[in-house]
Amino acid sequence: RRCAGAEGAAAAACTSQGMAVAMGGHKWRHFTSDHVGDGARGKAPNYDPIIQDRALIVRKKGLDLLHDPWYNKGTSFHYVERDALGLRGLLPPQEISFRSQIERIMFEYEKGIAHVAPDDDTVTPENIRRWILLENLHNRNEVLFYKILLDNFEEMAPIVYTPTVGWCCQNFHLIYRRPRGLFVSEKDRGMMSTLVYNWPANEVDAIVVTDGSRILGLGDLGVNGLGISIGKLDIYCAGAGFHPSRVMPVVIDVGTDNHSLLNHPLYFGLRRPRIEGEEYYEIIDEFMRAVLARYPNVLIQFEDFNTAHAGTLLERH
Protein backbone atom coordinates (compact mmCIF):
# COMPACT_ATOMS: atom_id res chain seq x y z
CA ARG A 1 0.00 0.00 0.00
CA ARG A 2 1.17 3.49 -0.73
CA CYS A 3 0.50 6.67 1.18
CA ALA A 4 -1.37 8.86 -1.29
CA GLY A 5 0.08 12.33 -1.64
CA ALA A 6 3.39 11.67 0.14
CA GLU A 7 6.16 13.71 -1.40
CA GLY A 8 9.92 13.95 -1.57
CA ALA A 9 11.20 12.29 1.56
CA ALA A 10 9.07 9.18 1.12
CA ALA A 11 6.59 7.08 3.01
CA ALA A 12 6.66 3.65 4.58
CA ALA A 13 4.36 0.64 4.59
CA CYS A 14 4.35 -2.74 6.25
CA THR A 15 4.70 -5.82 4.07
CA SER A 16 4.62 -9.48 4.95
CA GLN A 17 8.36 -9.66 4.33
CA GLY A 18 9.46 -6.66 6.35
CA MET A 19 9.26 -2.89 6.31
CA ALA A 20 9.07 -1.37 2.85
CA VAL A 21 10.49 2.14 2.81
CA ALA A 22 9.89 4.06 -0.41
CA MET A 23 12.82 6.31 -1.21
CA GLY A 24 11.52 7.90 -4.41
CA GLY A 25 11.80 11.62 -4.94
CA HIS A 26 8.71 12.19 -7.08
CA LYS A 27 5.17 12.80 -5.97
CA TRP A 28 3.02 9.71 -5.52
CA ARG A 29 -0.33 10.15 -7.22
CA HIS A 30 -3.50 8.47 -6.09
CA PHE A 31 -5.67 7.81 -9.13
CA THR A 32 -9.42 7.31 -9.03
CA SER A 33 -12.04 7.19 -11.74
CA ASP A 34 -12.36 10.97 -11.42
CA HIS A 35 -8.93 11.37 -12.99
CA VAL A 36 -9.79 9.60 -16.23
CA GLY A 37 -12.65 9.53 -18.69
CA ASP A 38 -14.17 11.86 -21.25
CA GLY A 39 -13.53 15.54 -21.60
CA ALA A 40 -16.05 16.42 -18.89
CA ARG A 41 -13.99 14.53 -16.33
CA GLY A 42 -10.65 15.80 -17.53
CA LYS A 43 -7.84 14.36 -19.56
CA ALA A 44 -5.81 11.45 -18.22
CA PRO A 45 -2.33 12.53 -17.11
CA ASN A 46 0.64 11.55 -19.23
CA TYR A 47 2.26 8.25 -18.35
CA ASP A 48 6.03 8.22 -18.03
CA PRO A 49 7.41 4.64 -17.88
CA ILE A 50 10.83 5.95 -16.85
CA ILE A 51 9.54 7.04 -13.44
CA GLN A 52 9.64 4.07 -11.10
CA ASP A 53 8.42 3.55 -7.57
CA ARG A 54 11.35 2.19 -5.64
CA ALA A 55 11.30 0.68 -2.19
CA LEU A 56 13.81 -0.92 0.12
CA ILE A 57 12.75 -3.82 2.30
CA VAL A 58 14.11 -2.99 5.76
CA ARG A 59 14.01 -5.64 8.46
CA LYS A 60 15.41 -3.44 11.21
CA LYS A 61 13.78 -0.83 13.40
CA GLY A 62 14.78 1.74 15.98
CA LEU A 63 18.42 2.12 16.95
CA ASP A 64 19.33 -1.05 15.07
CA LEU A 65 18.34 0.74 11.87
CA LEU A 66 20.10 3.99 12.83
CA HIS A 67 23.30 2.08 13.52
CA ASP A 68 23.19 0.36 10.12
CA PRO A 69 25.34 2.38 7.67
CA TRP A 70 23.58 0.86 4.65
CA TYR A 71 20.07 1.98 5.52
CA ASN A 72 20.45 4.87 7.96
CA LYS A 73 19.30 8.20 6.47
CA GLY A 74 19.85 10.11 9.70
CA THR A 75 17.84 13.28 10.11
CA SER A 76 16.34 12.97 6.61
CA PHE A 77 13.92 10.23 7.71
CA HIS A 78 10.42 11.58 7.11
CA TYR A 79 7.95 11.44 10.02
CA VAL A 80 5.89 8.79 8.21
CA GLU A 81 9.03 6.64 8.08
CA ARG A 82 9.94 7.47 11.67
CA ASP A 83 6.60 6.19 12.93
CA ALA A 84 6.67 3.06 10.79
CA LEU A 85 10.25 2.22 11.75
CA GLY A 86 10.17 3.05 15.47
CA LEU A 87 12.39 6.12 15.08
CA ARG A 88 10.22 8.83 16.64
CA GLY A 89 12.14 10.29 19.56
CA LEU A 90 15.47 8.84 18.45
CA LEU A 91 16.18 11.64 15.96
CA PRO A 92 16.12 15.44 16.22
CA PRO A 93 12.64 16.81 15.48
CA GLN A 94 13.55 18.85 12.41
CA GLU A 95 13.82 16.86 9.19
CA ILE A 96 17.12 17.76 7.49
CA SER A 97 17.47 17.03 3.80
CA PHE A 98 20.21 14.82 2.44
CA ARG A 99 21.62 17.88 0.64
CA SER A 100 21.92 19.74 3.95
CA GLN A 101 23.68 16.76 5.49
CA ILE A 102 26.21 16.93 2.67
CA GLU A 103 26.70 20.65 3.32
CA ARG A 104 27.39 19.99 7.00
CA ILE A 105 30.03 17.37 6.24
CA MET A 106 31.65 19.56 3.60
CA PHE A 107 31.71 22.47 6.03
CA GLU A 108 33.68 20.36 8.50
CA TYR A 109 35.85 18.92 5.73
CA GLU A 110 36.86 22.35 4.50
CA LYS A 111 37.04 24.29 7.76
CA GLY A 112 37.02 21.81 10.61
CA ILE A 113 35.07 22.36 13.81
CA ALA A 114 37.80 23.40 16.25
CA HIS A 115 37.77 26.88 14.72
CA VAL A 116 34.40 27.60 16.34
CA ALA A 117 35.86 27.34 19.84
CA PRO A 118 35.24 30.44 21.97
CA ASP A 119 38.00 33.05 22.10
CA ASP A 120 39.11 32.27 25.62
CA ASP A 121 41.25 29.77 27.50
CA THR A 122 38.44 27.61 28.92
CA VAL A 123 37.88 25.55 25.75
CA THR A 124 40.85 25.23 23.45
CA PRO A 125 41.29 23.39 20.14
CA GLU A 126 43.20 20.78 22.17
CA ASN A 127 40.16 20.26 24.42
CA ILE A 128 38.04 19.78 21.32
CA ARG A 129 40.50 17.35 19.78
CA ARG A 130 40.37 15.24 22.94
CA TRP A 131 36.58 15.42 23.09
CA ILE A 132 36.32 14.20 19.48
CA LEU A 133 38.62 11.27 20.24
CA LEU A 134 36.64 10.27 23.34
CA GLU A 135 33.29 10.71 21.60
CA ASN A 136 34.37 8.51 18.71
CA LEU A 137 35.41 5.87 21.25
CA HIS A 138 32.10 6.31 23.08
CA ASN A 139 30.23 5.56 19.86
CA ARG A 140 32.07 2.36 19.03
CA ASN A 141 33.09 0.82 22.39
CA GLU A 142 31.36 2.04 25.54
CA VAL A 143 33.11 -0.48 27.79
CA LEU A 144 36.53 0.86 26.81
CA PHE A 145 35.27 4.46 26.95
CA TYR A 146 34.05 4.20 30.54
CA LYS A 147 37.09 2.23 31.67
CA ILE A 148 39.40 4.97 30.37
CA LEU A 149 37.16 7.71 31.79
CA LEU A 150 37.05 6.01 35.19
CA ASP A 151 40.83 5.50 35.32
CA ASN A 152 41.50 9.11 34.25
CA PHE A 153 38.46 10.79 35.75
CA GLU A 154 40.08 13.92 37.15
CA GLU A 155 41.84 14.70 33.88
CA MET A 156 38.98 13.79 31.53
CA ALA A 157 35.96 15.13 33.45
CA PRO A 158 36.54 18.67 32.08
CA ILE A 159 36.57 17.17 28.57
CA VAL A 160 33.33 15.17 28.76
CA TYR A 161 31.61 17.77 30.96
CA THR A 162 32.25 21.40 31.82
CA PRO A 163 33.76 23.43 30.36
CA THR A 164 34.05 21.52 27.06
CA VAL A 165 30.41 20.38 27.11
CA GLY A 166 29.40 24.04 26.77
CA TRP A 167 31.15 24.19 23.42
CA CYS A 168 29.49 20.89 22.46
CA CYS A 169 26.04 22.31 23.19
CA GLN A 170 26.73 25.51 21.27
CA ASN A 171 27.71 23.47 18.23
CA PHE A 172 25.62 20.32 18.71
CA HIS A 173 23.85 20.86 15.38
CA LEU A 174 27.24 20.88 13.65
CA ILE A 175 28.93 17.97 15.43
CA TYR A 176 25.94 15.61 15.63
CA ARG A 177 26.84 12.27 14.07
CA ARG A 178 25.32 9.33 15.93
CA PRO A 179 21.94 9.24 17.70
CA ARG A 180 22.30 9.32 21.47
CA GLY A 181 19.50 10.27 23.81
CA LEU A 182 15.77 10.88 23.47
CA PHE A 183 14.35 13.85 21.57
CA VAL A 184 10.87 14.95 22.65
CA SER A 185 9.15 17.93 21.07
CA GLU A 186 5.88 19.68 20.46
CA LYS A 187 5.45 17.42 17.42
CA ASP A 188 5.10 14.44 19.77
CA ARG A 189 2.10 15.70 21.72
CA GLY A 190 -0.39 12.90 22.21
CA MET A 191 2.23 10.27 21.30
CA MET A 192 4.76 10.38 24.13
CA SER A 193 3.36 7.32 25.87
CA THR A 194 4.27 5.26 22.79
CA LEU A 195 7.38 7.24 21.88
CA VAL A 196 9.17 6.22 25.10
CA TYR A 197 8.94 2.58 24.02
CA ASN A 198 11.25 3.33 21.10
CA TRP A 199 13.99 3.65 23.72
CA PRO A 200 15.66 0.21 23.68
CA ALA A 201 16.29 -0.25 27.42
CA ASN A 202 13.61 -2.05 29.41
CA GLU A 203 15.09 -0.76 32.67
CA VAL A 204 16.28 2.80 33.26
CA ASP A 205 17.60 4.00 36.61
CA ALA A 206 18.35 7.65 35.83
CA ILE A 207 17.11 10.29 33.40
CA VAL A 208 18.65 13.72 32.93
CA VAL A 209 16.22 15.96 31.05
CA THR A 210 16.53 19.56 29.90
CA ASP A 211 14.46 21.93 27.82
CA GLY A 212 17.61 23.72 26.67
CA SER A 213 16.44 27.06 28.08
CA ARG A 214 19.46 27.88 30.28
CA ILE A 215 22.47 25.75 29.43
CA LEU A 216 25.29 26.55 31.86
CA GLY A 217 25.94 30.27 31.45
CA LEU A 218 25.28 30.15 27.72
CA GLY A 219 21.54 30.77 27.73
CA ASP A 220 18.90 29.35 25.41
CA LEU A 221 20.36 26.64 23.16
CA GLY A 222 17.13 24.85 22.20
CA VAL A 223 17.48 21.22 21.18
CA ASN A 224 21.27 21.55 21.38
CA GLY A 225 20.83 21.28 25.14
CA LEU A 226 20.81 17.49 24.79
CA GLY A 227 24.60 17.71 25.04
CA ILE A 228 24.34 18.71 28.70
CA SER A 229 22.16 15.67 29.50
CA ILE A 230 24.63 13.35 27.77
CA GLY A 231 27.65 14.87 29.52
CA LYS A 232 26.03 14.81 32.96
CA LEU A 233 25.14 11.12 32.64
CA ASP A 234 28.68 10.29 31.47
CA ILE A 235 29.88 11.76 34.78
CA TYR A 236 27.24 9.85 36.74
CA CYS A 237 28.21 6.56 35.09
CA ALA A 238 31.94 7.01 35.68
CA GLY A 239 31.73 8.70 39.07
CA ALA A 240 28.55 7.40 40.71
CA GLY A 241 28.27 3.84 39.39
CA PHE A 242 25.18 4.08 37.20
CA HIS A 243 25.23 1.47 34.48
CA PRO A 244 25.55 3.12 31.03
CA SER A 245 22.81 0.93 29.56
CA ARG A 246 20.36 2.08 32.24
CA VAL A 247 20.51 5.85 31.84
CA MET A 248 18.63 8.05 29.40
CA PRO A 249 19.59 11.60 28.35
CA VAL A 250 16.57 13.62 27.19
CA VAL A 251 15.87 17.00 25.64
CA ILE A 252 12.36 18.43 25.41
CA ASP A 253 12.31 20.78 22.45
CA VAL A 254 9.71 23.52 22.90
CA GLY A 255 11.38 25.91 20.47
CA THR A 256 14.07 28.51 21.08
CA ASP A 257 14.40 32.28 21.26
CA ASN A 258 18.00 32.04 20.09
CA HIS A 259 17.80 33.74 16.69
CA SER A 260 21.28 32.65 15.61
CA LEU A 261 20.11 29.03 15.89
CA LEU A 262 16.70 29.67 14.34
CA ASN A 263 18.39 31.23 11.32
CA HIS A 264 21.08 28.57 10.98
CA PRO A 265 20.37 26.27 8.00
CA LEU A 266 21.71 23.21 9.84
CA TYR A 267 19.86 23.68 13.13
CA PHE A 268 17.69 20.59 13.63
CA GLY A 269 15.42 21.74 16.44
CA LEU A 270 11.95 23.22 16.11
CA ARG A 271 12.12 26.47 14.16
CA ARG A 272 9.74 28.45 16.31
CA PRO A 273 9.81 30.77 19.33
CA ARG A 274 9.85 29.05 22.70
CA ILE A 275 6.46 27.79 23.91
CA GLU A 276 5.29 29.32 27.19
CA GLY A 277 2.30 29.28 29.51
CA GLU A 278 -0.11 26.39 29.93
CA GLU A 279 0.95 24.73 26.69
CA TYR A 280 4.54 24.47 27.99
CA TYR A 281 3.48 22.72 31.19
CA GLU A 282 1.15 20.40 29.28
CA ILE A 283 4.13 19.17 27.22
CA ILE A 284 6.30 18.61 30.30
CA ASP A 285 3.42 16.88 32.10
CA GLU A 286 2.82 14.50 29.21
CA PHE A 287 6.50 13.60 29.11
CA MET A 288 6.55 12.92 32.86
CA ARG A 289 3.47 10.71 32.69
CA ALA A 290 4.95 8.78 29.78
CA VAL A 291 8.38 8.03 31.30
CA LEU A 292 6.94 7.21 34.73
CA ALA A 293 4.42 4.83 33.15
CA ARG A 294 7.28 2.84 31.61
CA TYR A 295 9.93 3.43 34.30
CA PRO A 296 7.99 4.01 37.56
CA ASN A 297 11.09 3.93 39.81
CA VAL A 298 13.42 6.06 37.70
CA LEU A 299 15.35 9.00 39.13
CA ILE A 300 14.61 12.10 37.04
CA GLN A 301 16.90 15.12 37.20
CA PHE A 302 15.72 18.42 35.70
CA GLU A 303 18.86 20.02 34.25
CA ASP A 304 19.37 23.68 33.30
CA PHE A 305 15.76 24.80 33.12
CA ASN A 306 15.06 28.51 33.13
CA THR A 307 14.44 29.79 36.65
CA ALA A 308 10.99 30.98 35.55
CA HIS A 309 9.98 27.30 35.24
CA ALA A 310 12.40 25.41 37.49
CA GLY A 311 10.69 26.05 40.83
CA THR A 312 7.22 25.35 39.49
CA LEU A 313 8.35 22.08 37.88
CA LEU A 314 10.01 20.85 41.07
CA GLU A 315 6.83 21.53 43.06
CA ARG A 316 4.65 20.05 40.34
CA HIS A 317 6.56 16.80 39.95
Tab-separated table of C-alpha atoms in Angstrom:
chain	number	residue	atom	x	y	z
A	1	ARG	CA	0.000	0.000	0.000
A	2	ARG	CA	1.166	3.490	-0.729
A	3	CYS	CA	0.502	6.667	1.177
A	4	ALA	CA	-1.370	8.857	-1.287
A	5	GLY	CA	0.076	12.330	-1.637
A	6	ALA	CA	3.386	11.668	0.141
A	7	GLU	CA	6.157	13.707	-1.404
A	8	GLY	CA	9.924	13.948	-1.571
A	9	ALA	CA	11.204	12.292	1.564
A	10	ALA	CA	9.070	9.177	1.122
A	11	ALA	CA	6.594	7.076	3.013
A	12	ALA	CA	6.658	3.649	4.585
A	13	ALA	CA	4.357	0.641	4.587
A	14	CYS	CA	4.354	-2.741	6.246
A	15	THR	CA	4.700	-5.816	4.074
A	16	SER	CA	4.622	-9.477	4.953
A	17	GLN	CA	8.364	-9.659	4.326
A	18	GLY	CA	9.457	-6.656	6.348
A	19	MET	CA	9.259	-2.886	6.313
A	20	ALA	CA	9.072	-1.373	2.854
A	21	VAL	CA	10.488	2.139	2.812
A	22	ALA	CA	9.891	4.064	-0.410
A	23	MET	CA	12.823	6.310	-1.208
A	24	GLY	CA	11.523	7.897	-4.413
A	25	GLY	CA	11.801	11.623	-4.944
A	26	HIS	CA	8.710	12.186	-7.076
A	27	LYS	CA	5.166	12.795	-5.971
A	28	TRP	CA	3.019	9.710	-5.517
A	29	ARG	CA	-0.328	10.152	-7.215
A	30	HIS	CA	-3.495	8.466	-6.088
A	31	PHE	CA	-5.666	7.810	-9.131
A	32	THR	CA	-9.421	7.315	-9.027
A	33	SER	CA	-12.037	7.189	-11.737
A	34	ASP	CA	-12.355	10.975	-11.416
A	35	HIS	CA	-8.929	11.371	-12.988
A	36	VAL	CA	-9.792	9.597	-16.234
A	37	GLY	CA	-12.646	9.525	-18.693
A	38	ASP	CA	-14.174	11.860	-21.245
A	39	GLY	CA	-13.528	15.541	-21.597
A	40	ALA	CA	-16.053	16.416	-18.892
A	41	ARG	CA	-13.987	14.531	-16.331
A	42	GLY	CA	-10.651	15.801	-17.529
A	43	LYS	CA	-7.838	14.357	-19.556
A	44	ALA	CA	-5.813	11.445	-18.224
A	45	PRO	CA	-2.328	12.533	-17.106
A	46	ASN	CA	0.640	11.554	-19.232
A	47	TYR	CA	2.258	8.253	-18.354
A	48	ASP	CA	6.027	8.219	-18.033
A	49	PRO	CA	7.414	4.642	-17.885
A	50	ILE	CA	10.832	5.954	-16.853
A	51	ILE	CA	9.543	7.043	-13.443
A	52	GLN	CA	9.640	4.073	-11.100
A	53	ASP	CA	8.418	3.546	-7.566
A	54	ARG	CA	11.355	2.190	-5.639
A	55	ALA	CA	11.302	0.683	-2.190
A	56	LEU	CA	13.807	-0.920	0.119
A	57	ILE	CA	12.746	-3.820	2.303
A	58	VAL	CA	14.106	-2.991	5.758
A	59	ARG	CA	14.015	-5.641	8.460
A	60	LYS	CA	15.414	-3.443	11.207
A	61	LYS	CA	13.781	-0.831	13.395
A	62	GLY	CA	14.784	1.738	15.981
A	63	LEU	CA	18.417	2.122	16.955
A	64	ASP	CA	19.332	-1.048	15.069
A	65	LEU	CA	18.344	0.741	11.875
A	66	LEU	CA	20.098	3.992	12.831
A	67	HIS	CA	23.296	2.077	13.516
A	68	ASP	CA	23.191	0.361	10.125
A	69	PRO	CA	25.341	2.378	7.673
A	70	TRP	CA	23.582	0.861	4.650
A	71	TYR	CA	20.069	1.983	5.525
A	72	ASN	CA	20.450	4.872	7.958
A	73	LYS	CA	19.305	8.203	6.472
A	74	GLY	CA	19.846	10.112	9.701
A	75	THR	CA	17.837	13.283	10.110
A	76	SER	CA	16.344	12.966	6.611
A	77	PHE	CA	13.920	10.234	7.710
A	78	HIS	CA	10.421	11.582	7.108
A	79	TYR	CA	7.950	11.437	10.021
A	80	VAL	CA	5.887	8.791	8.209
A	81	GLU	CA	9.028	6.636	8.080
A	82	ARG	CA	9.937	7.466	11.669
A	83	ASP	CA	6.600	6.192	12.935
A	84	ALA	CA	6.666	3.055	10.790
A	85	LEU	CA	10.247	2.217	11.754
A	86	GLY	CA	10.175	3.053	15.469
A	87	LEU	CA	12.393	6.125	15.080
A	88	ARG	CA	10.225	8.827	16.640
A	89	GLY	CA	12.135	10.287	19.559
A	90	LEU	CA	15.466	8.842	18.455
A	91	LEU	CA	16.181	11.638	15.963
A	92	PRO	CA	16.117	15.439	16.221
A	93	PRO	CA	12.639	16.807	15.479
A	94	GLN	CA	13.551	18.846	12.413
A	95	GLU	CA	13.823	16.861	9.188
A	96	ILE	CA	17.120	17.759	7.491
A	97	SER	CA	17.469	17.027	3.798
A	98	PHE	CA	20.214	14.817	2.436
A	99	ARG	CA	21.622	17.876	0.644
A	100	SER	CA	21.917	19.742	3.949
A	101	GLN	CA	23.677	16.764	5.494
A	102	ILE	CA	26.208	16.932	2.671
A	103	GLU	CA	26.696	20.647	3.324
A	104	ARG	CA	27.389	19.988	7.001
A	105	ILE	CA	30.026	17.370	6.236
A	106	MET	CA	31.648	19.558	3.596
A	107	PHE	CA	31.715	22.475	6.034
A	108	GLU	CA	33.676	20.363	8.499
A	109	TYR	CA	35.848	18.924	5.732
A	110	GLU	CA	36.857	22.351	4.496
A	111	LYS	CA	37.044	24.291	7.761
A	112	GLY	CA	37.021	21.814	10.607
A	113	ILE	CA	35.068	22.359	13.807
A	114	ALA	CA	37.797	23.396	16.246
A	115	HIS	CA	37.770	26.877	14.719
A	116	VAL	CA	34.403	27.596	16.338
A	117	ALA	CA	35.857	27.339	19.844
A	118	PRO	CA	35.238	30.442	21.967
A	119	ASP	CA	37.996	33.046	22.102
A	120	ASP	CA	39.112	32.271	25.624
A	121	ASP	CA	41.249	29.766	27.497
A	122	THR	CA	38.439	27.607	28.916
A	123	VAL	CA	37.876	25.548	25.749
A	124	THR	CA	40.854	25.228	23.451
A	125	PRO	CA	41.285	23.391	20.143
A	126	GLU	CA	43.199	20.775	22.172
A	127	ASN	CA	40.163	20.258	24.419
A	128	ILE	CA	38.036	19.785	21.315
A	129	ARG	CA	40.499	17.347	19.782
A	130	ARG	CA	40.367	15.242	22.940
A	131	TRP	CA	36.582	15.425	23.086
A	132	ILE	CA	36.317	14.198	19.482
A	133	LEU	CA	38.623	11.270	20.237
A	134	LEU	CA	36.637	10.271	23.338
A	135	GLU	CA	33.288	10.712	21.602
A	136	ASN	CA	34.375	8.508	18.710
A	137	LEU	CA	35.407	5.870	21.247
A	138	HIS	CA	32.098	6.314	23.084
A	139	ASN	CA	30.228	5.563	19.857
A	140	ARG	CA	32.068	2.359	19.026
A	141	ASN	CA	33.094	0.818	22.389
A	142	GLU	CA	31.356	2.038	25.542
A	143	VAL	CA	33.115	-0.479	27.789
A	144	LEU	CA	36.526	0.856	26.808
A	145	PHE	CA	35.273	4.460	26.953
A	146	TYR	CA	34.046	4.205	30.536
A	147	LYS	CA	37.088	2.227	31.670
A	148	ILE	CA	39.396	4.971	30.370
A	149	LEU	CA	37.160	7.712	31.787
A	150	LEU	CA	37.050	6.009	35.191
A	151	ASP	CA	40.828	5.505	35.321
A	152	ASN	CA	41.496	9.113	34.250
A	153	PHE	CA	38.459	10.787	35.754
A	154	GLU	CA	40.077	13.924	37.155
A	155	GLU	CA	41.841	14.703	33.883
A	156	MET	CA	38.979	13.790	31.530
A	157	ALA	CA	35.963	15.135	33.452
A	158	PRO	CA	36.538	18.674	32.080
A	159	ILE	CA	36.571	17.173	28.568
A	160	VAL	CA	33.329	15.173	28.763
A	161	TYR	CA	31.612	17.769	30.955
A	162	THR	CA	32.252	21.401	31.825
A	163	PRO	CA	33.761	23.434	30.357
A	164	THR	CA	34.048	21.520	27.059
A	165	VAL	CA	30.412	20.381	27.110
A	166	GLY	CA	29.404	24.036	26.769
A	167	TRP	CA	31.151	24.188	23.416
A	168	CYS	CA	29.492	20.895	22.460
A	169	CYS	CA	26.044	22.312	23.192
A	170	GLN	CA	26.731	25.512	21.273
A	171	ASN	CA	27.714	23.470	18.234
A	172	PHE	CA	25.620	20.324	18.710
A	173	HIS	CA	23.846	20.860	15.384
A	174	LEU	CA	27.243	20.880	13.652
A	175	ILE	CA	28.935	17.967	15.435
A	176	TYR	CA	25.937	15.614	15.627
A	177	ARG	CA	26.844	12.266	14.065
A	178	ARG	CA	25.318	9.335	15.931
A	179	PRO	CA	21.936	9.236	17.701
A	180	ARG	CA	22.303	9.324	21.468
A	181	GLY	CA	19.495	10.269	23.810
A	182	LEU	CA	15.770	10.884	23.471
A	183	PHE	CA	14.350	13.847	21.569
A	184	VAL	CA	10.872	14.948	22.652
A	185	SER	CA	9.155	17.931	21.075
A	186	GLU	CA	5.876	19.685	20.464
A	187	LYS	CA	5.448	17.419	17.415
A	188	ASP	CA	5.101	14.441	19.772
A	189	ARG	CA	2.098	15.697	21.723
A	190	GLY	CA	-0.385	12.898	22.211
A	191	MET	CA	2.227	10.265	21.298
A	192	MET	CA	4.757	10.383	24.126
A	193	SER	CA	3.362	7.315	25.872
A	194	THR	CA	4.266	5.257	22.789
A	195	LEU	CA	7.385	7.237	21.883
A	196	VAL	CA	9.171	6.223	25.095
A	197	TYR	CA	8.937	2.578	24.024
A	198	ASN	CA	11.248	3.335	21.105
A	199	TRP	CA	13.992	3.646	23.715
A	200	PRO	CA	15.656	0.206	23.675
A	201	ALA	CA	16.295	-0.252	27.423
A	202	ASN	CA	13.608	-2.046	29.415
A	203	GLU	CA	15.086	-0.756	32.666
A	204	VAL	CA	16.278	2.800	33.256
A	205	ASP	CA	17.603	4.002	36.609
A	206	ALA	CA	18.347	7.655	35.830
A	207	ILE	CA	17.109	10.290	33.395
A	208	VAL	CA	18.648	13.723	32.928
A	209	VAL	CA	16.220	15.964	31.051
A	210	THR	CA	16.529	19.557	29.896
A	211	ASP	CA	14.462	21.934	27.816
A	212	GLY	CA	17.613	23.722	26.673
A	213	SER	CA	16.443	27.055	28.079
A	214	ARG	CA	19.456	27.884	30.281
A	215	ILE	CA	22.471	25.748	29.434
A	216	LEU	CA	25.288	26.547	31.860
A	217	GLY	CA	25.945	30.267	31.448
A	218	LEU	CA	25.275	30.149	27.716
A	219	GLY	CA	21.541	30.771	27.730
A	220	ASP	CA	18.895	29.346	25.412
A	221	LEU	CA	20.361	26.639	23.160
A	222	GLY	CA	17.134	24.851	22.203
A	223	VAL	CA	17.479	21.224	21.184
A	224	ASN	CA	21.274	21.555	21.384
A	225	GLY	CA	20.830	21.278	25.142
A	226	LEU	CA	20.813	17.487	24.785
A	227	GLY	CA	24.602	17.708	25.042
A	228	ILE	CA	24.337	18.706	28.704
A	229	SER	CA	22.156	15.674	29.500
A	230	ILE	CA	24.631	13.355	27.765
A	231	GLY	CA	27.653	14.870	29.517
A	232	LYS	CA	26.030	14.812	32.961
A	233	LEU	CA	25.142	11.119	32.639
A	234	ASP	CA	28.678	10.294	31.475
A	235	ILE	CA	29.877	11.756	34.778
A	236	TYR	CA	27.237	9.845	36.744
A	237	CYS	CA	28.206	6.556	35.093
A	238	ALA	CA	31.943	7.008	35.685
A	239	GLY	CA	31.728	8.699	39.071
A	240	ALA	CA	28.551	7.395	40.711
A	241	GLY	CA	28.268	3.843	39.395
A	242	PHE	CA	25.178	4.084	37.204
A	243	HIS	CA	25.233	1.470	34.476
A	244	PRO	CA	25.554	3.118	31.025
A	245	SER	CA	22.812	0.926	29.559
A	246	ARG	CA	20.357	2.082	32.244
A	247	VAL	CA	20.509	5.847	31.844
A	248	MET	CA	18.629	8.055	29.398
A	249	PRO	CA	19.587	11.605	28.350
A	250	VAL	CA	16.574	13.624	27.188
A	251	VAL	CA	15.870	17.003	25.636
A	252	ILE	CA	12.365	18.433	25.415
A	253	ASP	CA	12.307	20.778	22.446
A	254	VAL	CA	9.710	23.518	22.898
A	255	GLY	CA	11.384	25.908	20.467
A	256	THR	CA	14.065	28.514	21.081
A	257	ASP	CA	14.395	32.280	21.257
A	258	ASN	CA	18.004	32.043	20.091
A	259	HIS	CA	17.803	33.741	16.692
A	260	SER	CA	21.276	32.651	15.609
A	261	LEU	CA	20.110	29.031	15.892
A	262	LEU	CA	16.705	29.666	14.335
A	263	ASN	CA	18.391	31.230	11.323
A	264	HIS	CA	21.084	28.573	10.979
A	265	PRO	CA	20.372	26.274	8.000
A	266	LEU	CA	21.707	23.214	9.837
A	267	TYR	CA	19.859	23.678	13.134
A	268	PHE	CA	17.685	20.593	13.626
A	269	GLY	CA	15.422	21.743	16.437
A	270	LEU	CA	11.948	23.222	16.113
A	271	ARG	CA	12.125	26.474	14.164
A	272	ARG	CA	9.739	28.450	16.305
A	273	PRO	CA	9.807	30.767	19.329
A	274	ARG	CA	9.853	29.046	22.701
A	275	ILE	CA	6.463	27.791	23.914
A	276	GLU	CA	5.292	29.323	27.187
A	277	GLY	CA	2.305	29.277	29.506
A	278	GLU	CA	-0.113	26.387	29.933
A	279	GLU	CA	0.954	24.726	26.694
A	280	TYR	CA	4.540	24.474	27.990
A	281	TYR	CA	3.478	22.723	31.195
A	282	GLU	CA	1.153	20.397	29.283
A	283	ILE	CA	4.127	19.166	27.215
A	284	ILE	CA	6.300	18.605	30.297
A	285	ASP	CA	3.419	16.879	32.102
A	286	GLU	CA	2.821	14.500	29.206
A	287	PHE	CA	6.501	13.603	29.108
A	288	MET	CA	6.554	12.925	32.861
A	289	ARG	CA	3.469	10.709	32.685
A	290	ALA	CA	4.953	8.781	29.778
A	291	VAL	CA	8.376	8.028	31.295
A	292	LEU	CA	6.935	7.209	34.726
A	293	ALA	CA	4.424	4.831	33.155
A	294	ARG	CA	7.281	2.837	31.612
A	295	TYR	CA	9.930	3.434	34.297
A	296	PRO	CA	7.993	4.013	37.563
A	297	ASN	CA	11.092	3.927	39.814
A	298	VAL	CA	13.418	6.059	37.701
A	299	LEU	CA	15.352	8.997	39.132
A	300	ILE	CA	14.610	12.100	37.036
A	301	GLN	CA	16.899	15.121	37.196
A	302	PHE	CA	15.721	18.418	35.699
A	303	GLU	CA	18.858	20.017	34.254
A	304	ASP	CA	19.370	23.676	33.296
A	305	PHE	CA	15.760	24.797	33.124
A	306	ASN	CA	15.064	28.515	33.133
A	307	THR	CA	14.440	29.793	36.653
A	308	ALA	CA	10.992	30.979	35.546
A	309	HIS	CA	9.980	27.303	35.245
A	310	ALA	CA	12.399	25.406	37.488
A	311	GLY	CA	10.691	26.051	40.827
A	312	THR	CA	7.223	25.348	39.495
A	313	LEU	CA	8.352	22.084	37.880
A	314	LEU	CA	10.009	20.855	41.071
A	315	GLU	CA	6.826	21.532	43.064
A	316	ARG	CA	4.646	20.052	40.335
A	317	HIS	CA	6.556	16.802	39.953
